Amino acid sequence: MATALGAMTHTQEDTGLWSWLTTVDHKRIGAVYTVAGFLFFLLGGFEAVMVRTQLAVPNGTVLDADRYNQFFTMHALTMIFLGVMPMGAGFFNYFIPLHVGARDVAFPRLNALSLWIFLSGGILLNSSFFLGGAPNGGWFGYAPLSSIEYAKSSGMTFYVVGLLVLGLSSLMASLNFAVTIINMRAPGMSMMRLPVFIWMVLVVAFLLILSLPVLTVGLLQLYFDRVWGTSFFSPSTGGDPILWQHIFWIFGHPEVYVLILPSMGIVSEVLPVMSKKPLFGYSAIVFAGAAIGVLGFGVWAHHMFTTGLGPVPQVVFSASTMAIGVPTGIKIFNWLGTMYGGNIRFVTATYFSVGFIALFTIGGISGVMHASPPVDGHHQDSYFVVAHIHYVLFGGAIMGIFSGFYYWFPKMSGRLLDEALGKLNFWTMFVGMNLTFFPMHFLGLAGMPRRIYTYDAGMGWDTWNMVATIGSYILAIGVLVFVVNVIKTMRKEPDAGNDPWGGATLEWAIPSPPPAHNFDVVPEVRDRDPLWYNRDHGIAPTPVPEHNHIHMPPPSYFPLIVALGVLLIAVGALSTLAIVGLGAVVSVYGIWGWALEPTD
Amino acid sequence: MGGSRPGSMIAIIGSLALVGVVSFLLWMGFADSGDFAGHPMTTWVPKSDNASLVHGVYQLIFILAGAVFVGIMALTLIFSLLYRERPGGEARQFHGNSRLEVVWTLIPVLIVVAMAVPTFSTMSVTSKPAPDNALKVVAIGHQWWWEFQYPELGITTANELYLPVNRPVSVALQSSDVIHSFWVPQLSGKIDNVPGHENHLWFTPTEARAEPYLGQCAEFCGLSHANMRFRVFVASTGDFEAWAKSAAGDRTAPTADLAKAGEQQFVASGCVACHTVKGQAGAAGKIGPDLSHFAARTTLASGTLDRTPANIRKWLSNPQAVKPGVLMPNLNLSPEALDKLVAYLDGLK
Amino acid sequence: MAAATHEPPPHVTEHHTTTGIDNRKMMMWIFLASECLFFGALISTYLIFQGESLVGPLPHEILNIPVTSASTFVLLMSSLTMVLAVYGAQHGRLGMMKLMLLATILLGLVFLGFQAYEFTSFVHEGLGLTTNQFGSSFYVLTGFHGTHVAVGVLYLTSMLLASQRRTGLGADRALHIDLAGLYWHFVDIVWIVIFTIIYLIPH
């Protein structure tokens, strides 16, 4: 992967380790995010394969109960916070400035800080495996199972501290992205000319900005419960375990849209370009995305239908959840409308995008099914829900991200990924994914609860569990094909050119990979599909002036120092207060140096 | 639709055929998994009044979901084939169509309304309080076993619930530690046992049968969440009353020598600190399951083992090996002590 | 702009944003929106646990409204001095700016002193962090508010120190003080809400 990292920015003079540690270039930061996210994705995949291996046969003995609980908990945390979100953040970093026509994000050093804090959080969370056991209470950490009384190992404290650190990183990144999108657009790039991908990122940024603080409060309260003996969530001393569920899902449901909206954006970029026609219903797709974001804050309690909410909240949250199916449906129809009448070039990126439509639709359908509380009485905490979330998050989010890999890798590295391997990659993942996750619908219908480390023969669950496990191996092979493809591609000479796909958005007018300053001349945008407009109207690119001195912000090591301070504070929160103090001093030093550092 | 494209009829018919075959196979899979034969925890064969009401909604939603599935899959496949790149092919340039946008906003709206109406009308029945004549049961979730109390009948039992057919039962759900969830798919949807909150559900079982209705904890509750199973027996009114009479009374006192020795061992090994055996002096512990009528149950260790002497022995010799994390310690019992305890416990009818 | 032959460096272009609002100012506003949800969640927790304490001391037995009214007045006054500091920064009256920054810092410190006094006396009267639900939700809510005030004091102190340098706060002086002011007023407004909910509304 190191070669991939290098190649994604190969035009830059300085490629030493120090230049990476002090970089403030959004493209380098995006590349590190993408590669780190992909490595964590492999780790989460390994955990998933172990979980599937344990469940392949009744009374499996591959993992013991505790290890199983750690693996399924860490699988979810890794995939959500360390895999899908950072791979998304990688694309955001790389392409927001390119798409809106800017030289960098609004706050380049803050961007570097987000990256280093994310990496600190990811390593911290995973270090728990070697320091007394990983979190084992589920990614949702339901009280009172997450309390010190019932989770005595330090795993759930790692969960609290790790998520606080990762949340800080996401919050800073989201603030940066939101300001960049609103405030750094090239001349003529009105909001309704923004690429749909950028619109979805903007919605995601606001979802995180408004939901992370709520999770932060819940995590702090859980930390106080576990470490300092308060009882926010412990019922024996007046606390309320249901309060934790509300807090968690007020964050947790918007988080689902944080994971899926970027992929919806990617598909909305890939399909028009490959169909060689404009996106069908741009405004409808944008408004549907925004509507999903707004409604996403009003549906959280559908995760709690079985907790005894009472009929009135059940009806309200059931209705709002069903309502969110409407904008989702609008999006699917508009993507189909984009394909309709096209002359669709079926490259691997197209395969993944079309695969996204099919598979995400299945996840969407099952999601609307358990919007009905009586039906949810059967689905909740059964394998039906496991099938549902994986059709949304694998069939949706991951398929979209892979479409993005194939679509943008040439821009990031100057090289086109191999199409033959790409199609093999798609078909193994597509077949593997359906073999793994579709049978889980059957298992749910047959009453198999989720999060069980073992089951008896004679329940009628054997066959489909075995099929799902075999499917997960095929899926893993599919992901490895992608790794092979990347390695193979990195060994060849750059062959992509500026614009291998006939793209419509600004990034395709500049070299691949782009120079550090992105645009020799800040482009002027005249249409929603600026490059197609220029092509159709015979508008030549603005000539580059002779003395084109472009000043980019210099590298800085202060983000690294602040991140180190934050990591020390987190380590201290897990061990002893003295380290917290040390971390605070380091952070304050870093911020002070940051503030006084000249930026020109 | 795309009539100018060559081979369009073949593409459309081929797509529809493929989607049809796939949908049929998936339907076969669902039908098989929903069948009670071979799938004792099926969610598709209701055996209570409320479960049947819910099943009506479930079927309707399933059919709607299937229709959407077929429609979108067919369109995706047809468009992929029909509009794939061809030499000399031209993409038609258009940005959208307002009339179509309205139509396909209305389609999901109508589907959702078709779901919402029966959903809410069903909830108006199932969320009513239980009828007055309902049998009252308290189901308490523990890490990792179920305690069932019949407050009106003075019965406390564990992991096996007896119910009379055709009489409403009102279940009060409690927890002694973490959140659990009470789920017997054929009788009712799940409701959580939340510590500090009492939840309720009710249903009227409609079929007495010899085989048990299987249930299992559905909310992740820690190490042995997978081993927190239970059984519900629905019996005729006469059979239920006979069972209740016996269950409310004291244990059957041991007669054989070995079993009598087991009674002593039960005290000597400290079992009485956690377990109640009605009729045995000093055996009034409340931490573990009530064992007064242990031998009237079909399973032990929260439904994970059939109650056979060999299994009782297996459990007593190392509970952790059967149910990781269980509160019951390994008492390091000698083979002789095991003989005695097995004889005693297996006689507690 | 597209045809400009000499692109000004990014730190200067930041002043020419799409909306005309400086990036830093926009980020501060969005960040404060996030902070609203942070305090909203803490305040909700406090309200949810009202009347849920299993043992005393209960709020009406222990809250000292006159003392906290005094500290609230101090914090309100600090908003006034903050406004004057911003005015000084914007109108080039640096002496006034520095004096008012100092006043704001001192008033903030007095508020923190009141809070320290309040916490200590509550502990003496038997209300600890873990005593009951009131104690937990009270200390965590007001404690995190106090932390915000402390961060604000550090923020303003760094502004004051930086303004003592030869170059002062540079060309962006007014913006820097304005941003600090936005944060400070937000923390002040949150306290008004907390004070009203905890101390003034009888239960």
PDB file of C-alpha atoms in Angstrom, chain C:
ATOM      1  CA  MET C   1     -10.518  36.292 -10.570  1.00  0.00           C
ATOM      2  CA  ALA C   2      -9.957  33.413 -12.963  1.00  0.00           C
ATOM      3  CA  ALA C   3      -7.859  35.589 -15.183  1.00  0.00           C
ATOM      4  CA  ALA C   4      -5.767  37.000 -12.358  1.00  0.00           C
ATOM      5  CA  THR C   5      -2.114  36.764 -13.272  1.00  0.00           C
ATOM      6  CA  HIS C   6      -0.871  36.700  -9.733  1.00  0.00           C
ATOM      7  CA  GLU C   7      -2.773  34.564  -7.295  1.00  0.00           C
ATOM      8  CA  PRO C   8      -2.583  36.032  -3.820  1.00  0.00           C
ATOM      9  CA  PRO C   9      -1.466  33.546  -1.170  1.00  0.00           C
ATOM     10  CA  PRO C  10      -4.242  31.442   0.379  1.00  0.00           C
ATOM     11  CA  HIS C  11      -4.221  33.187   3.748  1.00  0.00           C
ATOM     12  CA  VAL C  12      -5.172  36.348   1.992  1.00  0.00           C
ATOM     13  CA  THR C  13      -7.668  34.713  -0.373  1.00  0.00           C
ATOM     14  CA  GLU C  14      -9.445  33.415   2.693  1.00  0.00           C
ATOM     15  CA  HIS C  15     -10.863  36.868   3.060  1.00  0.00           C
ATOM     16  CA  HIS C  16     -12.482  36.539  -0.363  1.00  0.00           C
ATOM     17  CA  THR C  17     -14.807  33.695   0.385  1.00  0.00           C
ATOM     18  CA  THR C  18     -17.904  32.594  -1.481  1.00  0.00           C
ATOM     19  CA  THR C  19     -20.253  33.979   1.136  1.00  0.00           C
ATOM     20  CA  GLY C  20     -18.081  36.913   2.153  1.00  0.00           C
ATOM     21  CA  ILE C  21     -17.898  35.548   5.699  1.00  0.00           C
ATOM     22  CA  ASP C  22     -14.419  34.672   6.903  1.00  0.00           C
ATOM     23  CA  ASN C  23     -13.820  30.919   7.074  1.00  0.00           C
ATOM     24  CA  ARG C  24     -12.832  31.089  10.713  1.00  0.00           C
ATOM     25  CA  LYS C  25     -15.954  32.958  11.661  1.00  0.00           C
ATOM     26  CA  MET C  26     -18.158  30.524   9.789  1.00  0.00           C
ATOM     27  CA  MET C  27     -16.447  27.611  11.513  1.00  0.00           C
ATOM     28  CA  MET C  28     -16.971  29.210  14.908  1.00  0.00           C
ATOM     29  CA  TRP C  29     -20.691  29.585  14.230  1.00  0.00           C
ATOM     30  CA  ILE C  30     -21.050  25.985  13.089  1.00  0.00           C
ATOM     31  CA  PHE C  31     -18.967  24.798  16.033  1.00  0.00           C
ATOM     32  CA  LEU C  32     -21.255  26.674  18.423  1.00  0.00           C
ATOM     33  CA  ALA C  33     -24.246  24.918  16.809  1.00  0.00           C
ATOM     34  CA  SER C  34     -22.542  21.657  17.722  1.00  0.00           C
ATOM     35  CA  GLU C  35     -21.954  22.946  21.255  1.00  0.00           C
ATOM     36  CA  CYS C  36     -25.690  23.664  21.554  1.00  0.00           C
ATOM     37  CA  LEU C  37     -26.359  19.955  21.097  1.00  0.00           C
ATOM     38  CA  PHE C  38     -23.622  19.147  23.624  1.00  0.00           C
ATOM     39  CA  PHE C  39     -25.198  21.276  26.340  1.00  0.00           C
ATOM     40  CA  GLY C  40     -28.672  20.281  25.166  1.00  0.00           C
ATOM     41  CA  ALA C  41     -27.847  16.652  25.916  1.00  0.00           C
ATOM     42  CA  LEU C  42     -26.370  17.514  29.331  1.00  0.00           C
ATOM     43  CA  ILE C  43     -29.346  19.692  30.260  1.00  0.00           C
ATOM     44  CA  SER C  44     -31.777  16.999  29.086  1.00  0.00           C
ATOM     45  CA  THR C  45     -30.024  14.494  31.318  1.00  0.00           C
ATOM     46  CA  TYR C  46     -30.373  16.858  34.256  1.00  0.00           C
ATOM     47  CA  LEU C  47     -34.096  17.320  33.569  1.00  0.00           C
ATOM     48  CA  ILE C  48     -34.676  13.589  33.111  1.00  0.00           C
ATOM     49  CA  PHE C  49     -33.137  12.845  36.497  1.00  0.00           C
ATOM     50  CA  GLN C  50     -35.147  15.496  38.317  1.00  0.00           C
ATOM     51  CA  GLY C  51     -36.933  13.812  41.181  1.00  0.00           C
ATOM     52  CA  GLU C  52     -35.110  10.529  40.569  1.00  0.00           C
ATOM     53  CA  SER C  53     -32.656  10.843  43.457  1.00  0.00           C
ATOM     54  CA  LEU C  54     -33.036   7.960  45.904  1.00  0.00           C
ATOM     55  CA  VAL C  55     -31.306   9.843  48.754  1.00  0.00           C
ATOM     56  CA  GLY C  56     -30.630  13.495  49.634  1.00  0.00           C
ATOM     57  CA  PRO C  57     -29.418  16.147  49.614  1.00  0.00           C
ATOM     58  CA  LEU C  58     -31.988  17.375  47.108  1.00  0.00           C
ATOM     59  CA  PRO C  59     -31.692  20.596  45.077  1.00  0.00           C
ATOM     60  CA  HIS C  60     -33.994  22.733  47.244  1.00  0.00           C
ATOM     61  CA  GLU C  61     -32.096  21.691  50.369  1.00  0.00           C
ATOM     62  CA  ILE C  62     -28.721  22.738  49.113  1.00  0.00           C
ATOM     63  CA  LEU C  63     -28.795  25.273  46.284  1.00  0.00           C
ATOM     64  CA  ASN C  64     -27.688  28.720  47.400  1.00  0.00           C
ATOM     65  CA  ILE C  65     -29.533  31.009  45.027  1.00  0.00           C
ATOM     66  CA  PRO C  66     -28.163  34.370  46.276  1.00  0.00           C
ATOM     67  CA  VAL C  67     -24.534  33.281  45.923  1.00  0.00           C
ATOM     68  CA  THR C  68     -25.069  31.849  42.460  1.00  0.00           C
ATOM     69  CA  SER C  69     -27.047  34.916  41.428  1.00  0.00           C
ATOM     70  CA  ALA C  70     -23.982  36.924  42.311  1.00  0.00           C
ATOM     71  CA  SER C  71     -21.730  34.697  40.199  1.00  0.00           C
ATOM     72  CA  THR C  72     -24.245  34.858  37.360  1.00  0.00           C
ATOM     73  CA  PHE C  73     -24.098  38.651  37.571  1.00  0.00           C
ATOM     74  CA  VAL C  74     -20.312  38.459  37.359  1.00  0.00           C
ATOM     75  CA  LEU C  75     -20.480  36.330  34.215  1.00  0.00           C
ATOM     76  CA  LEU C  76     -23.053  38.683  32.673  1.00  0.00           C
ATOM     77  CA  MET C  77     -20.756  41.616  33.341  1.00  0.00           C
ATOM     78  CA  SER C  78     -17.936  39.727  31.646  1.00  0.00           C
ATOM     79  CA  SER C  79     -20.013  39.681  28.468  1.00  0.00           C
ATOM     80  CA  LEU C  80     -20.231  43.453  28.700  1.00  0.00           C
ATOM     81  CA  THR C  81     -16.457  43.814  29.057  1.00  0.00           C
ATOM     82  CA  MET C  82     -16.052  41.350  26.187  1.00  0.00           C
ATOM     83  CA  VAL C  83     -18.241  43.525  23.964  1.00  0.00           C
ATOM     84  CA  LEU C  84     -16.047  46.498  24.870  1.00  0.00           C
ATOM     85  CA  ALA C  85     -12.895  44.507  24.066  1.00  0.00           C
ATOM     86  CA  VAL C  86     -14.293  43.665  20.628  1.00  0.00           C
ATOM     87  CA  TYR C  87     -15.195  47.329  20.146  1.00  0.00           C
ATOM     88  CA  GLY C  88     -11.670  48.342  21.068  1.00  0.00           C
ATOM     89  CA  ALA C  89     -10.192  45.800  18.671  1.00  0.00           C
ATOM     90  CA  GLN C  90     -12.414  46.900  15.823  1.00  0.00           C
ATOM     91  CA  HIS C  91     -11.755  50.595  16.307  1.00  0.00           C
ATOM     92  CA  GLY C  92      -8.039  50.374  16.873  1.00  0.00           C
ATOM     93  CA  ARG C  93      -8.283  51.358  20.539  1.00  0.00           C
ATOM     94  CA  LEU C  94      -5.741  48.824  21.695  1.00  0.00           C
ATOM     95  CA  GLY C  95      -5.429  50.076  25.246  1.00  0.00           C
ATOM     96  CA  MET C  96      -9.147  49.662  25.740  1.00  0.00           C
ATOM     97  CA  MET C  97      -9.036  46.250  24.089  1.00  0.00           C
ATOM     98  CA  LYS C  98      -6.303  44.983  26.388  1.00  0.00           C
ATOM     99  CA  LEU C  99      -7.880  46.450  29.502  1.00  0.00           C
ATOM    100  CA  MET C 100     -11.251  44.931  28.693  1.00  0.00           C
ATOM    101  CA  LEU C 101      -9.712  41.572  27.834  1.00  0.00           C
ATOM    102  CA  LEU C 102      -8.024  41.621  31.217  1.00  0.00           C
ATOM    103  CA  ALA C 103     -11.312  42.546  32.880  1.00  0.00           C
ATOM    104  CA  THR C 104     -13.114  39.713  31.113  1.00  0.00           C
ATOM    105  CA  ILE C 105     -10.429  37.246  32.161  1.00  0.00           C
ATOM    106  CA  LEU C 106     -10.635  38.400  35.779  1.00  0.00           C
ATOM    107  CA  LEU C 107     -14.430  38.226  35.804  1.00  0.00           C
ATOM    108  CA  GLY C 108     -14.219  34.734  34.321  1.00  0.00           C
ATOM    109  CA  LEU C 109     -11.793  33.766  37.064  1.00  0.00           C
ATOM    110  CA  VAL C 110     -14.140  35.177  39.706  1.00  0.00           C
ATOM    111  CA  PHE C 111     -16.949  33.081  38.257  1.00  0.00           C
ATOM    112  CA  LEU C 112     -14.742  30.002  38.439  1.00  0.00           C
ATOM    113  CA  GLY C 113     -13.882  30.946  42.030  1.00  0.00           C
ATOM    114  CA  PHE C 114     -17.576  31.058  42.871  1.00  0.00           C
ATOM    115  CA  GLN C 115     -18.005  27.655  41.266  1.00  0.00           C
ATOM    116  CA  ALA C 116     -15.095  26.216  43.233  1.00  0.00           C
ATOM    117  CA  TYR C 117     -16.601  27.638  46.416  1.00  0.00           C
ATOM    118  CA  GLU C 118     -20.022  26.212  45.539  1.00  0.00           C
ATOM    119  CA  PHE C 119     -18.656  22.752  44.772  1.00  0.00           C
ATOM    120  CA  THR C 120     -16.609  22.647  47.989  1.00  0.00           C
ATOM    121  CA  SER C 121     -19.476  23.737  50.183  1.00  0.00           C
ATOM    122  CA  PHE C 122     -21.813  21.214  48.541  1.00  0.00           C
ATOM    123  CA  VAL C 123     -19.320  18.460  49.219  1.00  0.00           C
ATOM    124  CA  HIS C 124     -19.172  19.581  52.856  1.00  0.00           C
ATOM    125  CA  GLU C 125     -22.939  19.400  53.009  1.00  0.00           C
ATOM    126  CA  GLY C 126     -22.849  15.828  51.788  1.00  0.00           C
ATOM    127  CA  LEU C 127     -23.490  16.138  48.065  1.00  0.00           C
ATOM    128  CA  GLY C 128     -20.754  14.321  46.170  1.00  0.00           C
ATOM    129  CA  LEU C 129     -20.528  13.353  42.515  1.00  0.00           C
ATOM    130  CA  THR C 130     -21.893   9.893  43.280  1.00  0.00           C
ATOM    131  CA  THR C 131     -24.288  10.728  46.128  1.00  0.00           C
ATOM    132  CA  ASN C 132     -27.434  10.691  44.017  1.00  0.00           C
ATOM    133  CA  GLN C 133     -28.768  11.427  40.541  1.00  0.00           C
ATOM    134  CA  PHE C 134     -28.994  15.138  41.327  1.00  0.00           C
ATOM    135  CA  GLY C 135     -25.336  15.226  42.348  1.00  0.00           C
ATOM    136  CA  SER C 136     -24.152  13.370  39.245  1.00  0.00           C
ATOM    137  CA  SER C 137     -26.162  15.358  36.730  1.00  0.00           C
ATOM    138  CA  PHE C 138     -25.543  18.677  38.524  1.00  0.00           C
ATOM    139  CA  TYR C 139     -21.768  18.315  38.778  1.00  0.00           C
ATOM    140  CA  VAL C 140     -21.357  16.968  35.262  1.00  0.00           C
ATOM    141  CA  LEU C 141     -23.500  19.720  33.709  1.00  0.00           C
ATOM    142  CA  THR C 142     -22.074  22.656  35.657  1.00  0.00           C
ATOM    143  CA  GLY C 143     -18.611  21.102  35.625  1.00  0.00           C
ATOM    144  CA  PHE C 144     -18.521  20.948  31.844  1.00  0.00           C
ATOM    145  CA  HIS C 145     -19.811  24.500  31.723  1.00  0.00           C
ATOM    146  CA  GLY C 146     -17.050  25.530  34.101  1.00  0.00           C
ATOM    147  CA  THR C 147     -14.553  23.738  31.858  1.00  0.00           C
ATOM    148  CA  HIS C 148     -15.816  25.818  28.959  1.00  0.00           C
ATOM    149  CA  VAL C 149     -15.342  28.997  31.003  1.00  0.00           C
ATOM    150  CA  ALA C 150     -11.824  27.873  31.903  1.00  0.00           C
ATOM    151  CA  VAL C 151     -11.028  27.205  28.232  1.00  0.00           C
ATOM    152  CA  GLY C 152     -12.434  30.658  27.472  1.00  0.00           C
ATOM    153  CA  VAL C 153     -10.162  32.211  30.099  1.00  0.00           C
ATOM    154  CA  LEU C 154      -7.161  30.455  28.515  1.00  0.00           C
ATOM    155  CA  TYR C 155      -8.310  31.570  25.064  1.00  0.00           C
ATOM    156  CA  LEU C 156      -8.633  35.214  26.135  1.00  0.00           C
ATOM    157  CA  THR C 157      -5.359  35.082  28.045  1.00  0.00           C
ATOM    158  CA  SER C 158      -3.564  33.842  24.945  1.00  0.00           C
ATOM    159  CA  MET C 159      -5.140  36.701  22.987  1.00  0.00           C
ATOM    160  CA  LEU C 160      -3.966  39.166  25.598  1.00  0.00           C
ATOM    161  CA  LEU C 161      -0.445  37.732  25.605  1.00  0.00           C
ATOM    162  CA  ALA C 162      -0.300  37.665  21.814  1.00  0.00           C
ATOM    163  CA  SER C 163      -1.427  41.269  21.636  1.00  0.00           C
ATOM    164  CA  GLN C 164       1.564  42.229  23.808  1.00  0.00           C
ATOM    165  CA  ARG C 165       3.947  41.106  21.069  1.00  0.00           C
ATOM    166  CA  ARG C 166       5.628  43.673  18.882  1.00  0.00           C
ATOM    167  CA  THR C 167       3.377  42.752  15.975  1.00  0.00           C
ATOM    168  CA  GLY C 168       0.318  42.581  18.178  1.00  0.00           C
ATOM    169  CA  LEU C 169      -2.482  40.432  16.804  1.00  0.00           C
ATOM    170  CA  GLY C 170      -1.624  41.338  13.238  1.00  0.00           C
ATOM    171  CA  ALA C 171      -3.971  42.371  10.481  1.00  0.00           C
ATOM    172  CA  ASP C 172      -6.719  40.055  11.676  1.00  0.00           C
ATOM    173  CA  ARG C 173      -6.843  41.588  15.144  1.00  0.00           C
ATOM    174  CA  ALA C 174     -10.535  42.496  15.043  1.00  0.00           C
ATOM    175  CA  LEU C 175     -11.461  39.049  13.735  1.00  0.00           C
ATOM    176  CA  HIS C 176      -9.447  37.232  16.417  1.00  0.00           C
ATOM    177  CA  ILE C 177     -11.092  39.151  19.228  1.00  0.00           C
ATOM    178  CA  ASP C 178     -14.486  38.840  17.562  1.00  0.00           C
ATOM    179  CA  LEU C 179     -14.134  35.032  17.439  1.00  0.00           C
ATOM    180  CA  ALA C 180     -13.105  34.878  21.081  1.00  0.00           C
ATOM    181  CA  GLY C 181     -16.085  37.081  21.855  1.00  0.00           C
ATOM    182  CA  LEU C 182     -18.508  34.768  20.032  1.00  0.00           C
ATOM    183  CA  TYR C 183     -17.267  31.850  22.102  1.00  0.00           C
ATOM    184  CA  TRP C 184     -17.391  33.824  25.322  1.00  0.00           C
ATOM    185  CA  HIS C 185     -20.944  35.076  24.741  1.00  0.00           C
ATOM    186  CA  PHE C 186     -22.073  31.559  23.878  1.00  0.00           C
ATOM    187  CA  VAL C 187     -20.690  30.192  27.138  1.00  0.00           C
ATOM    188  CA  ASP C 188     -22.397  33.058  28.944  1.00  0.00           C
ATOM    189  CA  ILE C 189     -25.771  32.422  27.292  1.00  0.00           C
ATOM    190  CA  VAL C 190     -25.555  28.727  28.101  1.00  0.00           C
ATOM    191  CA  TRP C 191     -25.026  29.657  31.734  1.00  0.00           C
ATOM    192  CA  ILE C 192     -28.201  31.770  31.702  1.00  0.00           C
ATOM    193  CA  VAL C 193     -30.110  28.688  30.517  1.00  0.00           C
ATOM    194  CA  ILE C 194     -28.445  26.422  33.094  1.00  0.00           C
ATOM    195  CA  PHE C 195     -28.983  28.937  35.886  1.00  0.00           C
ATOM    196  CA  THR C 196     -32.646  29.277  34.996  1.00  0.00           C
ATOM    197  CA  ILE C 197     -33.231  25.542  34.821  1.00  0.00           C
ATOM    198  CA  ILE C 198     -31.294  24.478  37.898  1.00  0.00           C
ATOM    199  CA  TYR C 199     -31.763  27.412  40.245  1.00  0.00           C
ATOM    200  CA  LEU C 200     -34.783  29.471  39.247  1.00  0.00           C
ATOM    201  CA  ILE C 201     -37.494  27.085  38.090  1.00  0.00           C
ATOM    202  CA  PRO C 202     -39.002  25.486  41.210  1.00  0.00           C
ATOM    203  CA  HIS C 203     -39.764  21.809  41.100  1.00  0.00           C
TER     204      HIS C 203
END
